[in-house]
CSV table of C-alpha atoms (C1' of nucleotides) in Angstrom, one decimal:
chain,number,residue,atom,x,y,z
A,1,UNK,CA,0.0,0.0,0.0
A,2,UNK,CA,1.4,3.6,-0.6
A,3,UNK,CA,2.5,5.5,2.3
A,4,UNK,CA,0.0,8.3,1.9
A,5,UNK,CA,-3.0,5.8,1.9
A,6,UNK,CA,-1.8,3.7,5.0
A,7,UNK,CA,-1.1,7.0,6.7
A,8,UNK,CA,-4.7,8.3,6.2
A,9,UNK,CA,-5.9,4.7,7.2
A,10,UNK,CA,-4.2,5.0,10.6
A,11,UNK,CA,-5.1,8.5,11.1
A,12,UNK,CA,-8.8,7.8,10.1
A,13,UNK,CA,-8.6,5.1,12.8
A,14,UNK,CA,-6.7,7.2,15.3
A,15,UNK,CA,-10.0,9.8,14.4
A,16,UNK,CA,-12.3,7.3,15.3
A,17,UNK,CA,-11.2,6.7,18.3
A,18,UNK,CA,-10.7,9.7,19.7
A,19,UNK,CA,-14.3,10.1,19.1
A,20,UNK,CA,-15.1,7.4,21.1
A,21,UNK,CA,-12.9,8.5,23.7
A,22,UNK,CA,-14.9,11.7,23.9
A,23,UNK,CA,-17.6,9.4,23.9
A,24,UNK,CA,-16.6,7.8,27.0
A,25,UNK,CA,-15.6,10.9,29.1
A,26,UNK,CA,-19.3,12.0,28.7
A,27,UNK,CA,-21.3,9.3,29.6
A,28,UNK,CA,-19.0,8.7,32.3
A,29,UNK,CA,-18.2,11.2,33.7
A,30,UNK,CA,-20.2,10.5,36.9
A,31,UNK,CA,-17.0,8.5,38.2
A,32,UNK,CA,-14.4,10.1,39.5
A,33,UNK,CA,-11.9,7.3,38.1
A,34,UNK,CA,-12.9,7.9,34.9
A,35,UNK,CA,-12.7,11.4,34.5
A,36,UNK,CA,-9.5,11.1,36.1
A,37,UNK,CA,-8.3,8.4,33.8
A,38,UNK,CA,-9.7,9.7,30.1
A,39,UNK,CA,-7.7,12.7,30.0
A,40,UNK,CA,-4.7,10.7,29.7
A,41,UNK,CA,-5.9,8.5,27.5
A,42,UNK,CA,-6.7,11.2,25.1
A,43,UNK,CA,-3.5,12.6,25.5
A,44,UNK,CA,-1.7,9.7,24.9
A,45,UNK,CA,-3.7,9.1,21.7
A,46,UNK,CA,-3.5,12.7,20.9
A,47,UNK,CA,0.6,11.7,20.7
A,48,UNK,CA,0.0,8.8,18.4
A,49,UNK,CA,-1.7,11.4,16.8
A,50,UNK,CA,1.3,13.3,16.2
A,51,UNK,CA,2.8,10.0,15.4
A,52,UNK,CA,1.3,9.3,12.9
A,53,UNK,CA,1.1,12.7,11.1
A,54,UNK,CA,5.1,12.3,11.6
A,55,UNK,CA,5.3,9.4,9.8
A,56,UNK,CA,2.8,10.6,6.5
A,57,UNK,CA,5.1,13.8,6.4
A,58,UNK,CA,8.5,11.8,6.7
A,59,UNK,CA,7.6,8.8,5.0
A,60,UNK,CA,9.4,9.4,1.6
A,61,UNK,CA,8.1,8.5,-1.4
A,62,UNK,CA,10.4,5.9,-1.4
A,63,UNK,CA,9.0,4.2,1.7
A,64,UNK,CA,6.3,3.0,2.9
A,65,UNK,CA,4.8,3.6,6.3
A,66,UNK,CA,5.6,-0.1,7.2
A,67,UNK,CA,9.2,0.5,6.7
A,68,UNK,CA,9.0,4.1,8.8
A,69,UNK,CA,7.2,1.9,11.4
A,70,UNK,CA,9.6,-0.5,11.5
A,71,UNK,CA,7.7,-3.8,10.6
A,72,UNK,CA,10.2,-6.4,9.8
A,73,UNK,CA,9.7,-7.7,6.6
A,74,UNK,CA,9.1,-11.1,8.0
A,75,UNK,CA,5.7,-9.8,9.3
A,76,UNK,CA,4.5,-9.0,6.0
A,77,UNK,CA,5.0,-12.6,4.6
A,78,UNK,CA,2.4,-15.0,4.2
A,79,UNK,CA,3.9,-17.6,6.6
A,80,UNK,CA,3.7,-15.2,9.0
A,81,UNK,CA,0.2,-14.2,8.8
A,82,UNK,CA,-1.7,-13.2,12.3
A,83,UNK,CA,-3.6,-11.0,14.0
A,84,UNK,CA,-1.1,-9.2,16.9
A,85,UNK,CA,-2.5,-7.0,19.1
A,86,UNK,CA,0.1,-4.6,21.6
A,87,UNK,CA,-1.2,-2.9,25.0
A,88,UNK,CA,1.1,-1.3,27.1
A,89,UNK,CA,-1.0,-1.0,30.7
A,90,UNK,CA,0.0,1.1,33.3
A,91,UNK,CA,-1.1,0.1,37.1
A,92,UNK,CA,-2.2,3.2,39.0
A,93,UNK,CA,-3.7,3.9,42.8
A,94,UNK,CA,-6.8,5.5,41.4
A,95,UNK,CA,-9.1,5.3,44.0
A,96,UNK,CA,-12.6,4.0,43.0
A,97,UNK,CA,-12.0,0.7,41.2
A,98,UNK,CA,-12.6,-0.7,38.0
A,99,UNK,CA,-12.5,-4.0,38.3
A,100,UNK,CA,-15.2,-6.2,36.5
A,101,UNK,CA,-16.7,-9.5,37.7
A,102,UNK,CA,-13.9,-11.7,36.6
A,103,UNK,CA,-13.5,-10.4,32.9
A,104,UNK,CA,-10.9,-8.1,32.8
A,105,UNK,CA,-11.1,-6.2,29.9
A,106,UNK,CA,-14.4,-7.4,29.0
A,107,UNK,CA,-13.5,-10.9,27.8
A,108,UNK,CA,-13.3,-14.3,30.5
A,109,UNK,CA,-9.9,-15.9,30.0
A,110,UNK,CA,-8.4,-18.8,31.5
A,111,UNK,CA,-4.9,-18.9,32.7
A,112,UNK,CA,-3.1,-21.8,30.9
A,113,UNK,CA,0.8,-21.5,31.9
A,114,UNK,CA,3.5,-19.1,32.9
A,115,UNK,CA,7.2,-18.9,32.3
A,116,UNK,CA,9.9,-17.2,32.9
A,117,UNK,CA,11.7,-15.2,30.5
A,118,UNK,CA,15.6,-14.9,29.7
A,119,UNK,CA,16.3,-12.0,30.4
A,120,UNK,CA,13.1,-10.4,31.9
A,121,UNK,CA,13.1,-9.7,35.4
A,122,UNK,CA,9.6,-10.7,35.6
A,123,UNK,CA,7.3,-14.2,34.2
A,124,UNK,CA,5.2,-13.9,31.8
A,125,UNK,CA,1.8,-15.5,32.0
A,126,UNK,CA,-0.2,-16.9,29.8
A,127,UNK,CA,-4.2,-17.0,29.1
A,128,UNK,CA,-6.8,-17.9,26.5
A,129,UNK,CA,-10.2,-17.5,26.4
A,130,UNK,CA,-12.1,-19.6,28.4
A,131,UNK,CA,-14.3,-20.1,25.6
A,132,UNK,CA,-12.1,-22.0,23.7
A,133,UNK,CA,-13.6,-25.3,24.9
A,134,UNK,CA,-17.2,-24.7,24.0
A,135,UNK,CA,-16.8,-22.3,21.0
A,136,UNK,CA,-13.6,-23.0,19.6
A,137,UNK,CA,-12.5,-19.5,20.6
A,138,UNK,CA,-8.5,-19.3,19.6
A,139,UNK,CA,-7.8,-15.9,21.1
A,140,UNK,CA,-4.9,-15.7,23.4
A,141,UNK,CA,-3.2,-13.0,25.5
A,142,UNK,CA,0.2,-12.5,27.1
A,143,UNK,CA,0.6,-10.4,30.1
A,144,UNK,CA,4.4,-9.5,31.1
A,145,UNK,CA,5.6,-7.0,33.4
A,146,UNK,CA,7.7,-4.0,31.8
A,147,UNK,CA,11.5,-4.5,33.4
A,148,UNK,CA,12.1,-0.7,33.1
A,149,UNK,CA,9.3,0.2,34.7
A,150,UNK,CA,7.2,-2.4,36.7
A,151,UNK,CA,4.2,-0.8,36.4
A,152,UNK,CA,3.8,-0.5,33.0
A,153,UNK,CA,2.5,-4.2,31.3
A,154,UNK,CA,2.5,-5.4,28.2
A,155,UNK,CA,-0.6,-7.4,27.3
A,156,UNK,CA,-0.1,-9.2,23.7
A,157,UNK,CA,-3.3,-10.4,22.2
A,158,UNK,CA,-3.0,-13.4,19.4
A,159,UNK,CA,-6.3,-14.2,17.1
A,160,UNK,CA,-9.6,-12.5,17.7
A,161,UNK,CA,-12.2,-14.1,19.7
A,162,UNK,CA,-15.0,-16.1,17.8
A,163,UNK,CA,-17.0,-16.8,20.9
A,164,UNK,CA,-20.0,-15.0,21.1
A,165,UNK,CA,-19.0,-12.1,23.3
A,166,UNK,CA,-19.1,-8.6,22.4
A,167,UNK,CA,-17.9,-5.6,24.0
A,168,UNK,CA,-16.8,-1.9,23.3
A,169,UNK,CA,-13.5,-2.5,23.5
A,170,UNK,CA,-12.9,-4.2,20.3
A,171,UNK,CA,-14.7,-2.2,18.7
A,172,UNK,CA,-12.9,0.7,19.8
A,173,UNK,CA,-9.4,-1.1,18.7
A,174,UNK,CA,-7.6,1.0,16.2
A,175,UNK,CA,-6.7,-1.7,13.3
A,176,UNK,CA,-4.8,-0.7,10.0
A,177,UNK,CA,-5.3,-3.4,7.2
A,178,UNK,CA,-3.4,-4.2,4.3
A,179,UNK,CA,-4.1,-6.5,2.1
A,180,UNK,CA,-4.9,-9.7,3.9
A,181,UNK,CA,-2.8,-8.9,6.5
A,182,UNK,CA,-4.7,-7.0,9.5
A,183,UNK,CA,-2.3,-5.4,12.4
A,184,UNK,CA,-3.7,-4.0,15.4
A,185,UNK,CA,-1.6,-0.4,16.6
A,186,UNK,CA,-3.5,0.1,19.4
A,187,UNK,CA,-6.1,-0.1,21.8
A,188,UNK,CA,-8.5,1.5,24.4
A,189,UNK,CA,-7.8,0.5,28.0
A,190,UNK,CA,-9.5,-2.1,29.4
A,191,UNK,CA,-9.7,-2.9,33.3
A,192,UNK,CA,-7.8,-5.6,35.2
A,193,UNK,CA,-9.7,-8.5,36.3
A,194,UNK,CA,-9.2,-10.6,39.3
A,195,UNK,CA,-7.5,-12.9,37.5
A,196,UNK,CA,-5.0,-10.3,36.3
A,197,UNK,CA,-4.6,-9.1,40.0
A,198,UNK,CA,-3.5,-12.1,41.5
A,199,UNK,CA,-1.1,-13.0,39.3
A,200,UNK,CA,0.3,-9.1,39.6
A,201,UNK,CA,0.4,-9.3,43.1
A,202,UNK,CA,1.6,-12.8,43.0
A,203,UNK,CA,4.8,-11.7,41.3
A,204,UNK,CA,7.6,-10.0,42.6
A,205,UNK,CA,6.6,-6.5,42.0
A,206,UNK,CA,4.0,-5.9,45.1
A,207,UNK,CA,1.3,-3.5,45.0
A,208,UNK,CA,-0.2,-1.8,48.0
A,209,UNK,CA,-3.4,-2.2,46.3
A,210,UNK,CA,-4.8,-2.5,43.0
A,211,UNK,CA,-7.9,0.0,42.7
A,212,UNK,CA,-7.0,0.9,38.7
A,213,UNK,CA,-5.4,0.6,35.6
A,214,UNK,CA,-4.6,3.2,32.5
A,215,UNK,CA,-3.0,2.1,29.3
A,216,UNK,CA,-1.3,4.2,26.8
A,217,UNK,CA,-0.3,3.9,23.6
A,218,UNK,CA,3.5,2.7,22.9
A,219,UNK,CA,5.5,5.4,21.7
A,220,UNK,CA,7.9,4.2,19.8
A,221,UNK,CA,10.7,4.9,18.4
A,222,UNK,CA,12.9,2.4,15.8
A,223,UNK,CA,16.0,2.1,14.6
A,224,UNK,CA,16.9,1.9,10.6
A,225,UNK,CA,17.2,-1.9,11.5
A,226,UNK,CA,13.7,-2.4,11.7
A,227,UNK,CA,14.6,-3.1,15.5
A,228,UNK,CA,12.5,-2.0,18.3
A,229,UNK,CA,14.8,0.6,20.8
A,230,UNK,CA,13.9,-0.8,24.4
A,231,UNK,CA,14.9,2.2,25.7
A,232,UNK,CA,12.6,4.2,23.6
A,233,UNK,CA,9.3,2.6,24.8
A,234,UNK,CA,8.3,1.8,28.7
A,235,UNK,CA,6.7,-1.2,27.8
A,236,UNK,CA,9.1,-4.0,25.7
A,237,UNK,CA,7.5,-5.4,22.6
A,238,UNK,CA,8.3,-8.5,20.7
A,239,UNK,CA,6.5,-9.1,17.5
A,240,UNK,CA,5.4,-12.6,17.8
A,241,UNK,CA,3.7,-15.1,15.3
B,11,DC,C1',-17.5,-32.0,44.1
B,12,DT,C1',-16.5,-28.8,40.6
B,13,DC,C1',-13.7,-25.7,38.4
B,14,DA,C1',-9.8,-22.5,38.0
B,15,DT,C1',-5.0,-22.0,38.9
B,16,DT,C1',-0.3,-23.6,39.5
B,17,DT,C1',3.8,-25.6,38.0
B,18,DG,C1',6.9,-29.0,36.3
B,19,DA,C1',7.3,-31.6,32.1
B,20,DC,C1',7.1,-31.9,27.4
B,21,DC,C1',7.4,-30.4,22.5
B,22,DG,C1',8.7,-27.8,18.5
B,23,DC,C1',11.4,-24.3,16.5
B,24,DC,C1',15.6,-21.8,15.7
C,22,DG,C1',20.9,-27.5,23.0
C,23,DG,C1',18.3,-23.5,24.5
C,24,DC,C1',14.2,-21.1,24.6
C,25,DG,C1',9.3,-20.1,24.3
C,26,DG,C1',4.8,-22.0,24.3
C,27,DT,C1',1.6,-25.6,25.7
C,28,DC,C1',0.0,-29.6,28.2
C,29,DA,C1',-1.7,-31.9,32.1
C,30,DA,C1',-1.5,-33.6,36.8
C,31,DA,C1',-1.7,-31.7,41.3
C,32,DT,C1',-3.5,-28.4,44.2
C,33,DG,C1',-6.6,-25.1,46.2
C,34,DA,C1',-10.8,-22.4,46.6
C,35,DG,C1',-15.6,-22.0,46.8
DNA sequence: CTCATTTGACCGCC
DNA sequence: GGCGGTCAAATGAG
C-alpha cells in the first residue's frame, strides 16, 4: 500500500477513536476514576496522533509507512500471517476501582501457563479464552511486566475471539489493514480483572493495592534496523507469530 | 464436588 | 541445545 494511503488509514482510525474516547468521558463522567483516567488517554492518543502525522510527512516517497514503522519484513509474509494486538498498561492507585466480575477487559480468559523469561526480570503469563472449549474461541493474550518500569504491562493479544462475546473495546481497537494482513496499533484501556490481580500481586513486584489501571499507547521509536529501541518505549514489545 | 490456577514436564522451532 | 509455548496432573478455593 502507498504511504500516503496507509497514513490516512491509521489516522482515520486514530480519528475514530478519539471520538469514542470523547464518547466515554461523557457518559462517564459521573465517576471520578474515569474522568480522572480519560484525560490521559486522550493525551496519549493525541501523541499517536502526532505520530502518525510524523510518519505521513517523513515517510518518503520511497518508503512505505511499514518500513518508517519498522515492521520487519518477516511480518508481511504469508507464513507469517496473524492477527497481533500490543497494549502497554500502566497500574495506577486510582481510588474507586474498575475491576469487572472476573473479565478483565471485557473478555473471560483462563490462565493456561507461565514462564519465565531470559532476560526479563519478571514471568510472563499466559491465558486464553475460556471459551475455547465450547466455542472453539483461539484468542490468546500474554501479560508480562515491563522490566524498566514495573508498572507498566504489556498485554499481547494473538487471534480474535469467535465466541459470542461482544464488548466496546474491540470495537474501539484502532486496526490498519493491508491487504490480507490485518495489524492492530493500538487499543482503548481495558480494566484488570481478578485474575490479572492475583497474578500481579503474585509476582515479585508488590502492589499496595490495586484499585486501577490506564493504558497508553506505545511510543515508539525504531532504529533503521527495523529493531525496536527498548529504551525508547516503557513497555518492551516483541512481534510474535 | 467442581472448576480454576499452579507448576513441572514436554514439545517444536531456531 | 536453548528457549518459548503448551500440556496436564496436582493443588486449592468456593
Amino acid at each position: 500500500m502507498e504511504s500516503n494511503a496507509c497514513a490516512a488509514a491509521l489516522l482515520a482510525e486514530l480519528s475514530q477513536a478519539k471520538e469514542l474516547l470523547k464518547e466515554l468521558e461523557l457518559n462517564l463522567h459521573c465517576l471520578d476514576l474515569c474522568k480522572a483516567l480519560t484525560p490521559r488517554i486522550a493525551s496519549s492518543i493525541h501523541n499517536s496522533f502526532l505520530m502518525a502525522e510524523s510518519f505521513s510527512t517523513k515517510a518518503g516517497h520511497d518508503q512505505s509507512l511499514f518500513s518508517s514503522l519498522a515492521l520487519r519484513p518477516r511480518t508481511l509474509t504469508p507464513r507469517r500471517r496473524h492477527v497481533l494486538r500490543i497494549h502497554a498498561v500502566r497500574l495506577s492507585s486510582v481510588s474507586g476501582g474498575v475491576k469487572g466480575q472476573g473479565e478483565g477487559d471485557g473478555f473471560t480468559w483462563r490462565k493456561y501457563g507461565q514462564k519465565e523469561i531470559l532476560g526479563a526480570k519478571y514471568p510472563r503469563a499466559y491465558f486464553r479464552c475460556a471459551h475455547r472449549a465450547s466455542h472453539g474461541c483461539p484468542a490468546k493474550k500474554q501479560v508480562q511486566r515491563s522490566d524498566d518500569d514495573p508498572s507498566v504491562h504489556v498485554v499481547t493479544y494473538h487471534g480474535d475471539h469467535t465466541c459470542l462475546e461482544q464488548h466496546d473495546q474491540e470495537q474501539s481497537a484502532a486496526a490498519l489493514k493491508v491487504g490480507e494482513e490485518e495489524y492492530f496499533v493500538g487499543q482503548i484501556a481495558p480494566s484488570f480483572g481478578p485474575m490479572e490481580e492475583q497474578f500481579f500481586s503474585s509476582s515479585p513486584y508488590q502492589f499496595g493495592g490495586f484499585h486501577g489501571a490506564e493504558s497508553s499507547w506505545l511510543p515508539m521509536e525504531f532504529d533503521r534496523d527495523g529493531e525496536i529501541d527498548p529504551a525508547s518505549i516503557w513497555a518492551g514489545v516483541e512481534w510474535m507469530s
